Short mmCIF file of N, CA and C and ligand atoms in Angstrom, two decimals:
data_model
loop_
_atom_site.label_atom_id
_atom_site.label_comp_id
_atom_site.label_asym_id
_atom_site.label_seq_id
_atom_site.Cartn_x
_atom_site.Cartn_y
_atom_site.Cartn_z
N MET Y 1 131.11 107.23 51.15
CA MET Y 1 130.27 107.54 50.00
C MET Y 1 130.38 109.02 49.69
N ASN Y 2 130.55 109.33 48.42
CA ASN Y 2 130.62 110.72 48.01
C ASN Y 2 129.21 111.31 47.89
N CYS Y 3 129.00 112.43 48.51
CA CYS Y 3 127.68 113.07 48.45
C CYS Y 3 127.88 114.52 48.05
N ASP Y 4 127.93 114.74 46.76
CA ASP Y 4 128.19 116.07 46.25
C ASP Y 4 127.03 117.02 46.52
N ASN Y 5 127.36 118.27 46.62
CA ASN Y 5 126.36 119.33 46.76
C ASN Y 5 125.74 119.56 45.39
N ILE Y 6 124.39 119.48 45.30
CA ILE Y 6 123.74 119.64 44.00
C ILE Y 6 123.39 121.09 43.69
N GLY Y 7 123.75 121.99 44.61
CA GLY Y 7 123.59 123.42 44.35
C GLY Y 7 122.17 123.85 44.04
N ASN Y 8 121.99 124.54 42.93
CA ASN Y 8 120.69 125.14 42.60
C ASN Y 8 119.59 124.14 42.31
N GLU Y 9 119.92 122.88 42.17
CA GLU Y 9 118.89 121.88 41.87
C GLU Y 9 118.08 121.47 43.09
N CYS Y 10 118.51 121.87 44.28
CA CYS Y 10 117.79 121.52 45.49
C CYS Y 10 116.45 122.26 45.52
N ALA Y 11 115.36 121.51 45.69
CA ALA Y 11 114.02 122.10 45.65
C ALA Y 11 113.56 122.61 47.01
N CYS Y 12 114.34 122.39 48.05
CA CYS Y 12 113.94 122.80 49.39
C CYS Y 12 114.06 124.31 49.56
N THR Y 13 113.00 124.94 50.09
CA THR Y 13 113.01 126.39 50.27
C THR Y 13 113.55 126.80 51.64
N TYR Y 14 113.84 125.82 52.49
CA TYR Y 14 114.42 126.14 53.80
C TYR Y 14 115.93 126.23 53.62
N SER Y 15 116.36 127.33 53.05
CA SER Y 15 117.73 127.43 52.55
C SER Y 15 118.78 127.59 53.64
N SER Y 16 118.38 127.90 54.86
CA SER Y 16 119.38 128.07 55.92
C SER Y 16 119.78 126.74 56.55
N CYS Y 17 119.22 125.65 56.08
CA CYS Y 17 119.54 124.32 56.61
C CYS Y 17 120.97 123.93 56.22
N ALA Y 18 121.70 123.37 57.15
CA ALA Y 18 123.08 122.93 56.88
C ALA Y 18 123.13 121.79 55.87
N ASN Y 19 122.02 121.10 55.69
CA ASN Y 19 121.98 119.98 54.74
C ASN Y 19 121.48 120.40 53.37
N HIS Y 20 121.24 121.69 53.19
CA HIS Y 20 120.69 122.17 51.92
C HIS Y 20 121.56 121.73 50.74
N ALA Y 21 120.93 121.10 49.77
CA ALA Y 21 121.58 120.65 48.53
C ALA Y 21 122.56 119.50 48.73
N LYS Y 22 122.58 118.94 49.93
CA LYS Y 22 123.43 117.76 50.19
C LYS Y 22 122.48 116.57 50.36
N CYS Y 23 122.13 115.96 49.24
CA CYS Y 23 121.06 114.95 49.23
C CYS Y 23 121.28 113.82 50.23
N CYS Y 24 122.49 113.30 50.32
CA CYS Y 24 122.76 112.18 51.24
C CYS Y 24 122.49 112.60 52.68
N GLU Y 25 122.99 113.77 53.07
CA GLU Y 25 122.80 114.23 54.45
C GLU Y 25 121.34 114.57 54.71
N CYS Y 26 120.69 115.16 53.73
CA CYS Y 26 119.28 115.51 53.85
C CYS Y 26 118.44 114.25 54.05
N LEU Y 27 118.66 113.26 53.22
CA LEU Y 27 117.91 112.01 53.31
C LEU Y 27 118.19 111.31 54.64
N ARG Y 28 119.44 111.27 55.04
CA ARG Y 28 119.82 110.64 56.31
C ARG Y 28 119.11 111.32 57.49
N TYR Y 29 119.10 112.65 57.46
CA TYR Y 29 118.47 113.42 58.53
C TYR Y 29 116.98 113.12 58.63
N HIS Y 30 116.29 113.26 57.51
CA HIS Y 30 114.83 113.06 57.56
C HIS Y 30 114.46 111.60 57.78
N ARG Y 31 115.23 110.69 57.25
CA ARG Y 31 114.95 109.27 57.48
C ARG Y 31 115.07 108.94 58.97
N SER Y 32 116.05 109.54 59.63
CA SER Y 32 116.24 109.27 61.06
C SER Y 32 115.06 109.76 61.89
N LYS Y 33 114.30 110.69 61.32
CA LYS Y 33 113.12 111.23 62.02
C LYS Y 33 111.82 110.63 61.50
N GLY Y 34 111.93 109.62 60.64
CA GLY Y 34 110.74 109.01 60.07
C GLY Y 34 110.04 109.93 59.09
N GLU Y 35 110.82 110.74 58.38
CA GLU Y 35 110.27 111.73 57.45
C GLU Y 35 110.83 111.52 56.03
N LEU Y 36 110.40 112.38 55.13
CA LEU Y 36 110.89 112.39 53.75
C LEU Y 36 111.52 113.76 53.46
N PRO Y 37 112.49 113.82 52.55
CA PRO Y 37 113.08 115.10 52.16
C PRO Y 37 112.05 116.02 51.49
N GLY Y 38 112.31 117.31 51.57
CA GLY Y 38 111.40 118.29 50.99
C GLY Y 38 111.10 118.08 49.52
N CYS Y 39 112.05 117.53 48.77
CA CYS Y 39 111.86 117.39 47.32
C CYS Y 39 110.82 116.33 46.97
N TYR Y 40 110.33 115.57 47.95
CA TYR Y 40 109.26 114.60 47.69
C TYR Y 40 107.90 115.29 47.60
N PHE Y 41 107.82 116.53 48.06
CA PHE Y 41 106.53 117.20 48.20
C PHE Y 41 106.30 118.20 47.07
N PRO Y 42 105.02 118.39 46.68
CA PRO Y 42 104.71 119.42 45.69
C PRO Y 42 105.13 120.80 46.23
N LYS Y 43 105.30 121.74 45.33
CA LYS Y 43 105.85 123.04 45.68
C LYS Y 43 105.18 123.71 46.88
N GLU Y 44 103.86 123.81 46.87
CA GLU Y 44 103.17 124.50 47.97
C GLU Y 44 103.27 123.70 49.27
N ALA Y 45 103.20 122.40 49.18
CA ALA Y 45 103.30 121.55 50.38
C ALA Y 45 104.71 121.62 50.96
N GLU Y 46 105.69 121.72 50.11
CA GLU Y 46 107.09 121.80 50.58
C GLU Y 46 107.28 123.00 51.48
N LYS Y 47 106.60 124.10 51.15
CA LYS Y 47 106.78 125.35 51.89
C LYS Y 47 106.24 125.28 53.31
N THR Y 48 105.45 124.25 53.63
CA THR Y 48 104.94 124.11 55.00
C THR Y 48 106.01 123.55 55.93
N TYR Y 49 107.05 122.97 55.36
CA TYR Y 49 108.14 122.31 56.09
C TYR Y 49 107.67 121.10 56.88
N ASN Y 50 106.45 120.64 56.59
CA ASN Y 50 105.99 119.39 57.17
C ASN Y 50 106.54 118.27 56.30
N ARG Y 51 107.48 117.50 56.81
CA ARG Y 51 108.13 116.43 56.04
C ARG Y 51 107.64 115.05 56.46
N SER Y 52 106.54 115.00 57.18
CA SER Y 52 106.09 113.70 57.71
C SER Y 52 105.56 112.80 56.59
N ILE Y 53 105.72 111.50 56.81
CA ILE Y 53 105.20 110.52 55.86
C ILE Y 53 103.68 110.59 55.85
N ALA Y 54 103.07 110.86 57.02
CA ALA Y 54 101.61 110.97 57.09
C ALA Y 54 101.11 112.10 56.19
N TYR Y 55 101.81 113.21 56.19
CA TYR Y 55 101.42 114.34 55.33
C TYR Y 55 101.57 113.95 53.87
N PHE Y 56 102.65 113.27 53.54
CA PHE Y 56 102.88 112.81 52.17
C PHE Y 56 101.74 111.89 51.73
N VAL Y 57 101.35 110.96 52.60
CA VAL Y 57 100.27 110.02 52.28
C VAL Y 57 98.95 110.76 52.11
N ASP Y 58 98.69 111.75 52.97
CA ASP Y 58 97.48 112.55 52.84
C ASP Y 58 97.44 113.25 51.48
N LEU Y 59 98.56 113.83 51.08
CA LEU Y 59 98.63 114.51 49.80
C LEU Y 59 98.39 113.52 48.65
N TYR Y 60 98.99 112.36 48.80
CA TYR Y 60 98.83 111.32 47.76
C TYR Y 60 97.38 110.88 47.66
N ASN Y 61 96.79 110.61 48.81
CA ASN Y 61 95.42 110.11 48.83
C ASN Y 61 94.41 111.16 48.36
N SER Y 62 94.78 112.44 48.46
CA SER Y 62 93.88 113.49 47.99
C SER Y 62 94.21 113.92 46.55
N GLY Y 63 95.09 113.17 45.90
CA GLY Y 63 95.38 113.41 44.50
C GLY Y 63 96.29 114.58 44.22
N LYS Y 64 96.98 115.08 45.26
CA LYS Y 64 97.87 116.23 45.06
C LYS Y 64 99.28 115.82 44.66
N ILE Y 65 99.52 114.54 44.67
CA ILE Y 65 100.83 114.02 44.22
C ILE Y 65 100.57 113.00 43.12
S1 SF4 Z 101 114.57 118.87 53.17
FE1 SF4 Z 101 115.17 119.14 55.33
S2 SF4 Z 101 117.31 118.48 55.53
FE2 SF4 Z 101 116.82 118.71 53.36
S3 SF4 Z 101 117.56 120.73 52.86
FE3 SF4 Z 101 115.38 120.90 53.35
S4 SF4 Z 101 115.26 121.36 55.54
FE4 SF4 Z 101 117.34 120.63 55.09
#
């Protein structure tokens, strides 16, 4: 499967990550850990680097997503 680098469109602020802007690798990595990619989270929440599904659900349930 071709997984092109999306460059500047990547919303993740953890820019030193080897998977930065490589959506397929990013998704594969976080899925393997039971997490979601940074781009699923609102801007301020993304900066916490907490990618857990529990955190995402908390944000959703509190109306922040
Ligand atoms: S969301 Fe995770 S894997 Fe994806 S670029 Fe950011 S730190 Fe890397």
